mmCIF file of C-alpha atoms in Angstrom:
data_model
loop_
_atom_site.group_PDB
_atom_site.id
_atom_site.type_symbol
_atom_site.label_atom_id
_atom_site.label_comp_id
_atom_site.label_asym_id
_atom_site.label_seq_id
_atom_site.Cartn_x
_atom_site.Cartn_y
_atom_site.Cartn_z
ATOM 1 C CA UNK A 1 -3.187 9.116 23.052
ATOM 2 C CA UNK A 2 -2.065 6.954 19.975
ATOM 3 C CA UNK A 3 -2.945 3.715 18.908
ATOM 4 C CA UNK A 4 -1.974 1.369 16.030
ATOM 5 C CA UNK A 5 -3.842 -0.911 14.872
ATOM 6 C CA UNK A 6 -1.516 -3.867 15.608
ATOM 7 C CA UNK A 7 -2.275 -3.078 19.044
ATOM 8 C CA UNK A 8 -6.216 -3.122 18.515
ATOM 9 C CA UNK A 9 -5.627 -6.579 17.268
ATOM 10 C CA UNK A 10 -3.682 -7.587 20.512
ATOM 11 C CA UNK A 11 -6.585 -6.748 22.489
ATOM 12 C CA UNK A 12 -6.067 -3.178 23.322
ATOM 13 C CA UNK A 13 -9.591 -1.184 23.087
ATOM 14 C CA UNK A 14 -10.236 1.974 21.724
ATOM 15 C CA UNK A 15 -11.404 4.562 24.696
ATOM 16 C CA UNK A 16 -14.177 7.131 24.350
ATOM 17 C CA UNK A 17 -13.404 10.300 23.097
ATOM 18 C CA UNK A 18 -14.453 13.419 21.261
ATOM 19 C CA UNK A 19 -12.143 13.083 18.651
ATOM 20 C CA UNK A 20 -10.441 11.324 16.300
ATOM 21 C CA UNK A 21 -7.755 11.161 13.810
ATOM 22 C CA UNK A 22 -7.305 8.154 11.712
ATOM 23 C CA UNK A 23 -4.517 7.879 8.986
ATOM 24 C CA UNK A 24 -1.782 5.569 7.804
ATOM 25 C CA UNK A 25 -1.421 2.236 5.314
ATOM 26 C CA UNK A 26 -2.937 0.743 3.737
ATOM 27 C CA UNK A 27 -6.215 2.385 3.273
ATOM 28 C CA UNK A 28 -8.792 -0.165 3.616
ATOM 29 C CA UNK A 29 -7.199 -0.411 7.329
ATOM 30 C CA UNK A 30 -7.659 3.056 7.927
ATOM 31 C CA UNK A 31 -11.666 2.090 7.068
ATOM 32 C CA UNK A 32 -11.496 -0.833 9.329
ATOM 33 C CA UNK A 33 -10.008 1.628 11.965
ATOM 34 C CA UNK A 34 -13.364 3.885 11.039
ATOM 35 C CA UNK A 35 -15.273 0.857 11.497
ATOM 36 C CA UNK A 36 -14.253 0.231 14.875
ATOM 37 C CA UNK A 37 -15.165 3.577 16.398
ATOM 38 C CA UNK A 38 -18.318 3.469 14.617
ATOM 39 C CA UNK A 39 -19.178 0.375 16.704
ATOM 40 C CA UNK A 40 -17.995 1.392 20.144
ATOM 41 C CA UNK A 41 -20.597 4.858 19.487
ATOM 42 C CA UNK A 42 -23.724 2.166 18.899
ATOM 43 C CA UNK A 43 -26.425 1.940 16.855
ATOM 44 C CA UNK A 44 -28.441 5.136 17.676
ATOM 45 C CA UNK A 45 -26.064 8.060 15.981
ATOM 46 C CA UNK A 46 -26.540 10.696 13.452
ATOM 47 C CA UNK A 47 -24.006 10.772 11.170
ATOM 48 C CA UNK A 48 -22.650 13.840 8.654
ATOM 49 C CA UNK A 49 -20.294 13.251 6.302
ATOM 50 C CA UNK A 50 -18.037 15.911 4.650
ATOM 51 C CA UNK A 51 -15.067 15.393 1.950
ATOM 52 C CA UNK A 52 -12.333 17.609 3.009
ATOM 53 C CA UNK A 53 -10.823 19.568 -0.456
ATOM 54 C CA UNK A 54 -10.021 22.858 -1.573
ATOM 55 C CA UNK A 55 -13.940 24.569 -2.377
ATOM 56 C CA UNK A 56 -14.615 22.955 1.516
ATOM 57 C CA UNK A 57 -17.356 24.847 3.575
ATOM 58 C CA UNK A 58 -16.115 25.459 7.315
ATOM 59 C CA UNK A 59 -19.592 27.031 7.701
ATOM 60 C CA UNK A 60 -21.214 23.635 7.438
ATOM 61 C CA UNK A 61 -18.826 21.670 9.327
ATOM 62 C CA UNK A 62 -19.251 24.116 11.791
ATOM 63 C CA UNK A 63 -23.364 23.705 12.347
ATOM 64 C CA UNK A 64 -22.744 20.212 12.074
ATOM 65 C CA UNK A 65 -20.135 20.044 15.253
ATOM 66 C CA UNK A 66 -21.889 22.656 17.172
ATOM 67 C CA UNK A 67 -25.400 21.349 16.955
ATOM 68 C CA UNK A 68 -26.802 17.717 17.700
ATOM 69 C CA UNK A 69 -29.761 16.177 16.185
ATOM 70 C CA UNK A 70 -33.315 15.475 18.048
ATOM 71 C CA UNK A 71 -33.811 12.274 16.817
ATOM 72 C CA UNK A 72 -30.545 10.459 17.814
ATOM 73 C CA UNK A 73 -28.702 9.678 21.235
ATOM 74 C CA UNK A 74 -25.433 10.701 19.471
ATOM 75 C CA UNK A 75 -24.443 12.596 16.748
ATOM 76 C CA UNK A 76 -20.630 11.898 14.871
ATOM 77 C CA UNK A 77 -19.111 14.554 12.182
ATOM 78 C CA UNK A 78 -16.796 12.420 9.743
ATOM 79 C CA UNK A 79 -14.480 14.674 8.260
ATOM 80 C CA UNK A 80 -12.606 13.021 4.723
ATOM 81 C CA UNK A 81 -9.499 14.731 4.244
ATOM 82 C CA UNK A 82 -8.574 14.234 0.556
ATOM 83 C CA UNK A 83 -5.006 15.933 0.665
ATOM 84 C CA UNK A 84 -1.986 14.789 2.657
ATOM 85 C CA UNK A 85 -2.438 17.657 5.289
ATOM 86 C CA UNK A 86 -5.341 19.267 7.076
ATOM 87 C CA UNK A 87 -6.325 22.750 5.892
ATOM 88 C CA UNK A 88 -5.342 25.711 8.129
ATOM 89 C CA UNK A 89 -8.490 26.878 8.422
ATOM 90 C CA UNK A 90 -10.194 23.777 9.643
ATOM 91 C CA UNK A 91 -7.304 22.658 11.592
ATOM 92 C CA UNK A 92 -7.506 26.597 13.392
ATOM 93 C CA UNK A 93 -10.952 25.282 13.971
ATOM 94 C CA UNK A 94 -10.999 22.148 15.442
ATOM 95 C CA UNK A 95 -7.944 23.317 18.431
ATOM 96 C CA UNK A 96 -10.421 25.717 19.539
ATOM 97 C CA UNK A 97 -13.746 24.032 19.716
ATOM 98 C CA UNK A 98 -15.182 23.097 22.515
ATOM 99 C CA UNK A 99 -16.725 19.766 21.624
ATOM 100 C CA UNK A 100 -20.445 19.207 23.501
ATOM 101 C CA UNK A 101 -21.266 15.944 25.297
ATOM 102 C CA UNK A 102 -22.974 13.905 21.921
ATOM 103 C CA UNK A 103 -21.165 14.563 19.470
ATOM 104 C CA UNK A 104 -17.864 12.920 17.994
ATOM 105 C CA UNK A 105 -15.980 13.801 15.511
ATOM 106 C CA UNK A 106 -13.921 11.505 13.270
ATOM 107 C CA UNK A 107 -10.922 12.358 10.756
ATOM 108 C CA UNK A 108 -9.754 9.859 8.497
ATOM 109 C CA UNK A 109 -7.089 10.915 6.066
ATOM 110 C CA UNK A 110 -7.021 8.912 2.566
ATOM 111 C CA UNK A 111 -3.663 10.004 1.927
ATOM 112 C CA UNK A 112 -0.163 9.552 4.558
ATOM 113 C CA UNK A 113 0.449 12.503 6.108
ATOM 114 C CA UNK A 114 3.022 14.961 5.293
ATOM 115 C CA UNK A 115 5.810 15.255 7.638
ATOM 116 C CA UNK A 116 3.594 12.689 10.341
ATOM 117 C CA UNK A 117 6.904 13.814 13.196
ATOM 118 C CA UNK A 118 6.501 17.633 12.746
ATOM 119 C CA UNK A 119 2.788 17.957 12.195
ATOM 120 C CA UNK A 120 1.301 19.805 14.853
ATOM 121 C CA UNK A 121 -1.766 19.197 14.555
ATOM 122 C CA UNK A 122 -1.229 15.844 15.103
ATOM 123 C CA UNK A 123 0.612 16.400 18.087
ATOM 124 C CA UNK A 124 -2.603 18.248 19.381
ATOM 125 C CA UNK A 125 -4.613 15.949 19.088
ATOM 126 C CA UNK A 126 -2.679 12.944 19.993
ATOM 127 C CA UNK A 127 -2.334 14.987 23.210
ATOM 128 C CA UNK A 128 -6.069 16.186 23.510
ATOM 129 C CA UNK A 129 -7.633 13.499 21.725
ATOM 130 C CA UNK A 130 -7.369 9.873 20.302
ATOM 131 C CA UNK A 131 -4.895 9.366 17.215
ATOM 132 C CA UNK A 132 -5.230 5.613 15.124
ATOM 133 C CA UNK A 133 -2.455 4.930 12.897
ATOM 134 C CA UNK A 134 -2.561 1.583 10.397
ATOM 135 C CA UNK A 135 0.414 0.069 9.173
ATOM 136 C CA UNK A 136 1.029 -2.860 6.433
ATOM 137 C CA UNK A 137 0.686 -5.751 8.644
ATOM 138 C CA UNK A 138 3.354 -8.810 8.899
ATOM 139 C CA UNK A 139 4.764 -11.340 11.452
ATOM 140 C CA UNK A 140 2.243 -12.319 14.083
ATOM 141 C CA UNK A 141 0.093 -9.538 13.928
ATOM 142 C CA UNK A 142 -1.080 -10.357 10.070
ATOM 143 C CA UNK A 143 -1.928 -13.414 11.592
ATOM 144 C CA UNK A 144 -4.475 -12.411 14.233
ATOM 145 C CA UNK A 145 -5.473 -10.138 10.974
ATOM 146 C CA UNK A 146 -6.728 -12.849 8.798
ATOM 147 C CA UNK A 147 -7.574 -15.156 12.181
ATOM 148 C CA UNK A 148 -9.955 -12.444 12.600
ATOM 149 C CA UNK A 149 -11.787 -12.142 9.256
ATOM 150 C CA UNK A 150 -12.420 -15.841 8.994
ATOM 151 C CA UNK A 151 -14.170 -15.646 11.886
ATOM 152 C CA UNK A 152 -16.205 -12.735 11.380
ATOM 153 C CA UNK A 153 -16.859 -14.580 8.223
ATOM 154 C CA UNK A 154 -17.590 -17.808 9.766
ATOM 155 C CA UNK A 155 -14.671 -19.663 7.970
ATOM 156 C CA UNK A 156 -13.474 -22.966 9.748
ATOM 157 C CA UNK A 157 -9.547 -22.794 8.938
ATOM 158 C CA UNK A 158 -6.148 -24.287 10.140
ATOM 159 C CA UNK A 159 -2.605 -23.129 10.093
ATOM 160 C CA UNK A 160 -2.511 -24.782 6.171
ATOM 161 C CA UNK A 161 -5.262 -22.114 5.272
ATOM 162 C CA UNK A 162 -3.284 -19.128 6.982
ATOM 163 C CA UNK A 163 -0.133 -19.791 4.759
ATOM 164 C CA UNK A 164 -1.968 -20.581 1.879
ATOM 165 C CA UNK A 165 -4.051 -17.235 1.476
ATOM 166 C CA UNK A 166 -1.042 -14.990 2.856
ATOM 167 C CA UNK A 167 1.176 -17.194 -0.335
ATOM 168 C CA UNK A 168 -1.484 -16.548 -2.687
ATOM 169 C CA UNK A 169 -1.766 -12.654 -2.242
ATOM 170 C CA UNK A 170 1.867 -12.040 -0.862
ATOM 171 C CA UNK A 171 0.436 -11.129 2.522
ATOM 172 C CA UNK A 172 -2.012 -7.873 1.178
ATOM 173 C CA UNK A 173 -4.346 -7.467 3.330
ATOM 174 C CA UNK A 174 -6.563 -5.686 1.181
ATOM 175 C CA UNK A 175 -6.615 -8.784 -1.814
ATOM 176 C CA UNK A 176 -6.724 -11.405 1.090
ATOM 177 C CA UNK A 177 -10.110 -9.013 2.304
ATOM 178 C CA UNK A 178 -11.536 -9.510 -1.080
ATOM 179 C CA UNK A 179 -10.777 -12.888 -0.978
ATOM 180 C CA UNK A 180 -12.198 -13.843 2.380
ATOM 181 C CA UNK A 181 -15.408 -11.770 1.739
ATOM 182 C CA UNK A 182 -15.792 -14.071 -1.528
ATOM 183 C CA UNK A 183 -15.124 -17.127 0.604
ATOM 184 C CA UNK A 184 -17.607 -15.500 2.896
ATOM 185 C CA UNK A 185 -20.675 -15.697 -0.110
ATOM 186 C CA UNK A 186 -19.460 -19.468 -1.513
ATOM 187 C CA UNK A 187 -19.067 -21.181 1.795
ATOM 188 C CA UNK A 188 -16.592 -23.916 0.461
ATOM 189 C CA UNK A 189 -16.887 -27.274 2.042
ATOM 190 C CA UNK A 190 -13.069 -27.182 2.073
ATOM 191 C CA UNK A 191 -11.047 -24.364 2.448
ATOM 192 C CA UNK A 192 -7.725 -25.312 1.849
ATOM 193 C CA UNK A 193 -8.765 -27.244 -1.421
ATOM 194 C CA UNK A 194 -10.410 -23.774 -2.157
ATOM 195 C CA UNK A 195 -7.547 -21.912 -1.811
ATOM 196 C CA UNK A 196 -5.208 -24.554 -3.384
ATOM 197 C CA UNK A 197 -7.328 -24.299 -6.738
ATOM 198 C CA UNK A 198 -7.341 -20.646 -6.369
ATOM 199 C CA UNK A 199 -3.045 -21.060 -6.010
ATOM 200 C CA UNK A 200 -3.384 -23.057 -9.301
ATOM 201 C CA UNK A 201 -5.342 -20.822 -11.612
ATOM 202 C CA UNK A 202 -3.961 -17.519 -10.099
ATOM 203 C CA UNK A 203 -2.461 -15.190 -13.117
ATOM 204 C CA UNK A 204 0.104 -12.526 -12.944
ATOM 205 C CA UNK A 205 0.924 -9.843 -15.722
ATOM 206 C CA UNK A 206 3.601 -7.938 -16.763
ATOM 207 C CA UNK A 207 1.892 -5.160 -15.177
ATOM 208 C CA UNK A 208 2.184 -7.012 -12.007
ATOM 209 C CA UNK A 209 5.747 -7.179 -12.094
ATOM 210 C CA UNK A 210 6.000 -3.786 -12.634
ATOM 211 C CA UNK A 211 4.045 -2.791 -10.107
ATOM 212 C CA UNK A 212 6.060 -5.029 -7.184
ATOM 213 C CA UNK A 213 9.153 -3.125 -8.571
ATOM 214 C CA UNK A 214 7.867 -0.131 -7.906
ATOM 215 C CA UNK A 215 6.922 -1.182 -4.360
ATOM 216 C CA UNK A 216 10.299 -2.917 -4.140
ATOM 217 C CA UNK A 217 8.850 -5.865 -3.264
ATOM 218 C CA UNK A 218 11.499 -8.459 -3.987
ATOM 219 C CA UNK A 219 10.262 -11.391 -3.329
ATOM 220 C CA UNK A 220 6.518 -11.050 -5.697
ATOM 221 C CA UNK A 221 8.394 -9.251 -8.382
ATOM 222 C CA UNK A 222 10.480 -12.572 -8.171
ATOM 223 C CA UNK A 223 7.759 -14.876 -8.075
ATOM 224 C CA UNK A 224 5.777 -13.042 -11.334
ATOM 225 C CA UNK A 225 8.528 -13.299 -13.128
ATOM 226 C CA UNK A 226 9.001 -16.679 -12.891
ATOM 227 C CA UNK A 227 5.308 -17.278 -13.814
ATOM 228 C CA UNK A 228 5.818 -15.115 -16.723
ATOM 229 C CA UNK A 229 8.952 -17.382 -17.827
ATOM 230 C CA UNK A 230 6.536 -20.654 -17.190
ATOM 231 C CA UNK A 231 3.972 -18.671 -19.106
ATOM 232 C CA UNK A 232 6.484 -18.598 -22.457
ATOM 233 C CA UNK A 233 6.220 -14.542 -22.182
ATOM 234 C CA UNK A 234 8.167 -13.594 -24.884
ATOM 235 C CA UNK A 235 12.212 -12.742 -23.903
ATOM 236 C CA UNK A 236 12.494 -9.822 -26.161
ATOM 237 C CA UNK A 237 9.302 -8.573 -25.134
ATOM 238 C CA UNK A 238 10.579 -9.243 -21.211
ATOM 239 C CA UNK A 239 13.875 -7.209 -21.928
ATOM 240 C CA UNK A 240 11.774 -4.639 -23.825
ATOM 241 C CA UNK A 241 9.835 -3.995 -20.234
ATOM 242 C CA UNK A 242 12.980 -4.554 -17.856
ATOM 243 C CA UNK A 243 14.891 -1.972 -19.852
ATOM 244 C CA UNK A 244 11.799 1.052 -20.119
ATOM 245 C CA UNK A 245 11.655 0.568 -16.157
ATOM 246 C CA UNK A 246 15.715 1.153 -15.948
ATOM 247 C CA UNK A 247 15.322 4.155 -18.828
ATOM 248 C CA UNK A 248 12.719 5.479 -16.727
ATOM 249 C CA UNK A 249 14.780 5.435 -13.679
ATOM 250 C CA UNK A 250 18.023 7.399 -15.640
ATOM 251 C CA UNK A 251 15.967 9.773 -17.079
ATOM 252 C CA UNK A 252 14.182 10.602 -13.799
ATOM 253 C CA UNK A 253 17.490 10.994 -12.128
ATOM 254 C CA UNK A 254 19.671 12.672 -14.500
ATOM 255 C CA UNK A 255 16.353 14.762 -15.204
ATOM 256 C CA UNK A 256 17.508 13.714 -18.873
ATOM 257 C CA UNK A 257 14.938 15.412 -21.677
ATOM 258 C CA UNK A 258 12.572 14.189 -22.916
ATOM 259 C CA UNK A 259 11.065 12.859 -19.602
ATOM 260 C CA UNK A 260 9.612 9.277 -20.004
ATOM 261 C CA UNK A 261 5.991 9.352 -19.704
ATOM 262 C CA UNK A 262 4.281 8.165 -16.570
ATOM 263 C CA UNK A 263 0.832 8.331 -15.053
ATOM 264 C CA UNK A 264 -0.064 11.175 -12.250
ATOM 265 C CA UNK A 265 -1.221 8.385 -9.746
ATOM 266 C CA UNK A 266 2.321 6.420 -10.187
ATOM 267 C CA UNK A 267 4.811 9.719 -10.252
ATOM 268 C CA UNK A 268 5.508 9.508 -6.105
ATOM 269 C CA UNK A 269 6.437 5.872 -6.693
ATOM 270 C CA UNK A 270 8.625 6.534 -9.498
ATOM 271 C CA UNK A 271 10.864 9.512 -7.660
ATOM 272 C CA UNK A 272 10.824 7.171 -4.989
ATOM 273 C CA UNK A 273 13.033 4.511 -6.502
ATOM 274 C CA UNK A 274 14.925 6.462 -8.543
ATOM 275 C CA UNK A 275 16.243 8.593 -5.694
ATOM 276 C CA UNK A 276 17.387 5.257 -4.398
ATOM 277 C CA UNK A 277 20.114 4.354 -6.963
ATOM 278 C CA UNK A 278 22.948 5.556 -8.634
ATOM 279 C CA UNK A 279 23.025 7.046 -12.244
ATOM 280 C CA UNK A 280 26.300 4.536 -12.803
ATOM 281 C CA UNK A 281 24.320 1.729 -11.233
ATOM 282 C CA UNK A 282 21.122 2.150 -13.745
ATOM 283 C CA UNK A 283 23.505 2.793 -16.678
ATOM 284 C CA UNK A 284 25.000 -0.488 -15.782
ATOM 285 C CA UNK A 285 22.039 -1.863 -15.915
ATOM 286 C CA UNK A 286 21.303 -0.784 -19.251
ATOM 287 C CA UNK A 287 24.820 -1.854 -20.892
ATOM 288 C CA UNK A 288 23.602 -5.079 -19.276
ATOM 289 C CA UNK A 289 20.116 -4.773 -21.082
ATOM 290 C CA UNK A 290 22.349 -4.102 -24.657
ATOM 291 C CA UNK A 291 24.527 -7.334 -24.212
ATOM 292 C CA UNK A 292 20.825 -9.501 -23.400
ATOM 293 C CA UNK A 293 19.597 -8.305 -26.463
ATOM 294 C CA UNK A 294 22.565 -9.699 -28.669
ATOM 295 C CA UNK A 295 22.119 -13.100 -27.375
ATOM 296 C CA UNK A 296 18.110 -12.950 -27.555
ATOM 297 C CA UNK A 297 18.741 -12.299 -31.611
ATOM 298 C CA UNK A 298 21.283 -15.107 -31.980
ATOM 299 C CA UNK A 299 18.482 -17.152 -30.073
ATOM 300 C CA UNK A 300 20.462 -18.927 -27.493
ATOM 301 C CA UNK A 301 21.346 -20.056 -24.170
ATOM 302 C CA UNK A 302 17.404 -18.587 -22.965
ATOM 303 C CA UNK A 303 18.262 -20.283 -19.652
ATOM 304 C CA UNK A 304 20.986 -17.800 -19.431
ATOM 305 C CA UNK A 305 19.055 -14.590 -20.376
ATOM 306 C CA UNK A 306 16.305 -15.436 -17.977
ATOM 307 C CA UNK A 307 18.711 -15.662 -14.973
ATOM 308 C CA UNK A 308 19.843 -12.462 -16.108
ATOM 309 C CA UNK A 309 16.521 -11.162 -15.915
ATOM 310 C CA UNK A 310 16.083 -12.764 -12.601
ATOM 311 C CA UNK A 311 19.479 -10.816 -11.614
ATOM 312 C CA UNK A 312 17.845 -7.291 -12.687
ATOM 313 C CA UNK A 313 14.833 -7.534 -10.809
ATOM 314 C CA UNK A 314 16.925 -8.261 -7.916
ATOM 315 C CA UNK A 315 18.796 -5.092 -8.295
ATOM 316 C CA UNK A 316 16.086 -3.094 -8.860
ATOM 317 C CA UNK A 317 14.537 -4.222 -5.906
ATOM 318 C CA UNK A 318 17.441 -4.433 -3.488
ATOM 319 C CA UNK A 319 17.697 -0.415 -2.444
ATOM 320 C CA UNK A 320 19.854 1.050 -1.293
ATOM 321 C CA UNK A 321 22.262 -1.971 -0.896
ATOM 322 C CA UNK A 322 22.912 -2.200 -4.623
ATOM 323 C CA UNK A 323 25.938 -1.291 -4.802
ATOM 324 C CA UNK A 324 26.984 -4.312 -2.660
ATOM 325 C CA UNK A 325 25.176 -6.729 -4.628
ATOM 326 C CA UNK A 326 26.681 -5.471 -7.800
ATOM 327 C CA UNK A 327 29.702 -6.337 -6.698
ATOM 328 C CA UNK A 328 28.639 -9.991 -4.793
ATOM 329 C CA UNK A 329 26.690 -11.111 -8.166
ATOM 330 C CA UNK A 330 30.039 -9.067 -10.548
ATOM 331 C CA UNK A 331 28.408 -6.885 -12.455
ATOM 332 C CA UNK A 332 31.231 -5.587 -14.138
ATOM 333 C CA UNK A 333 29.466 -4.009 -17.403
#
């Protein structure tokens, strides 16, 4: 069986089983999903925890899921697997053991699986067992999300706080988590004054805007930039960053030496977006970048540069229409 967690939150319960197999996005989900099981097994269970990499010991996983403790009604095995796919060996394992009444077993994956249609051993135990996926949460569902952290937390809200905290943290679950939890510890009197302060003195970076590229997250990479134009960033500095991004991008897709420099944990991202465009369309964009920087040095019409600036983000972070959009907004560089 498979659930999602969208359906956990429209009342559909989690049944009993053996084991199971928790992955998806985003990852504090996939701990909430953990939670959840953890519940439904009670208060009275061993548990064993083992982190899943290559130097892992099958030996003791195995006298952990083939023994149960004397001094607890139930025992649970939490396997951590730290790559995107389960090892041979354990997954050889786990499709023939015989699981004893007592003890469950519980996966959780803190990467997305590799190839999640043709992975067998997903299919087994989706089949044998009970499979949880978590997805980035939106619409109605993100709603009965946050409904139900205020009231864990004991939060008295109204529709005005549910827009407000999904505006302030562009509908991420994980910052609005952080946020509630906080709310949770300072008990304001008045929660949508707290969170309209919180609106107010809320700071982005450049590094922010970057980041909501990456994700191609139009709308926020929007939004920071026009806080960073309130903020009087600097325009040369703006077209400085704009243009690296776009360099990146060529020089990733025309595998163009030297290669730009970018950190291990943001490399998937990167390949990701640059597979989505062009090589004309990101050497457009830096022609564009050249003519910007001529009328930043003769130091006018900034209304005009920012728009322009406006219009790159847009195209960075309109995949894998771009082409059409080029050609609605005339980019004819």
């Amino acid at each position: 069986m498979k659930i999602t967690y969208s359906q956990i939150l429209n009342s559909k319960s989690v049944p009993k089983s053996c084991l199971y197999l928790i992955y998806g996005d985003p990852y504090h989900l996939v701990n909430e999903m953990e939670s959840i099981i953890k519940k439904n097994l009670g208060f009275e269970v061993n548990y064993s925890t083992h982190y899943i990499d290559n130097d892992f010991s099958l030996e003791e996983i195995r006298n952990d899921c083939e023994s149960t403790s004397l001094f607890a009604i139930n025992d649970a095995v939490i396997l951590n697997i730290l790559s995107s796919s389960i090892p041979k060996r354990l997954s050889d394992y786990l499709q023939n053991l015989k699981l004893s009444n007592g003890i469950t077993i519980i996966l959780k994956f803190t990467k997305l699986i590799n190839s999640v249609k043709k992975n067998k051993f997903l299919d087994f135990v989706e089949k044998e067992y009970v499979v949880l996926e978590t997805r980035p949460l939106n619409g109605n569902n993100l709603d009965l999300w946050i409904k139900s952290k205020f009231n864990s937390a004991g939060i008295d809200y109204d529709n005005k706080s549910l827009e407000l905290i999904k505006e302030i943290h562009d509908g991420n679950t994980s910052s609005m988590s952080q946020e509630i939890y906080k709310m949770s510890i300072l008990k304001p009197a008045k929660v949508d004054e707290y969170l309209s302060s919180v609106q107010m003195t809320s700071k982005y970076s450049e590094f922010d805007l970057i980041d909501s590229i990456l994700s191609q997250n139009q709308k926020r990479s929007l939004k920071i930039l026009r806080h960073l134009k309130d903020s009087n960033v600097s325009e040369v500095f703006m077209l400085y960053l704009l243009q690296n991004e776009v360099r990146k991008l060529l020089y990733l897709r025309q595998n163009i030496s030297p290669k730009p420099y970018i950190p291990n944990f943001k490399q998937n991202q990167y390949n990701t977006v640059m597979s989505l465009f062009e090589p004309s369309s990101l050497e457009r964009l830096i022609r564009r970048c050249f003519v910007l920087d001529k009328y930043i040095k003769s130091n006018s019409e900034m209304e005009y540069i920012w728009d322009n600036f406006e219009e790159i983000v847009v195209m960075l972070t309109s995949s894998p229409h771009h082409d059409m959009i080029e050609r609605r907004l005339g980019y004819e560089y």
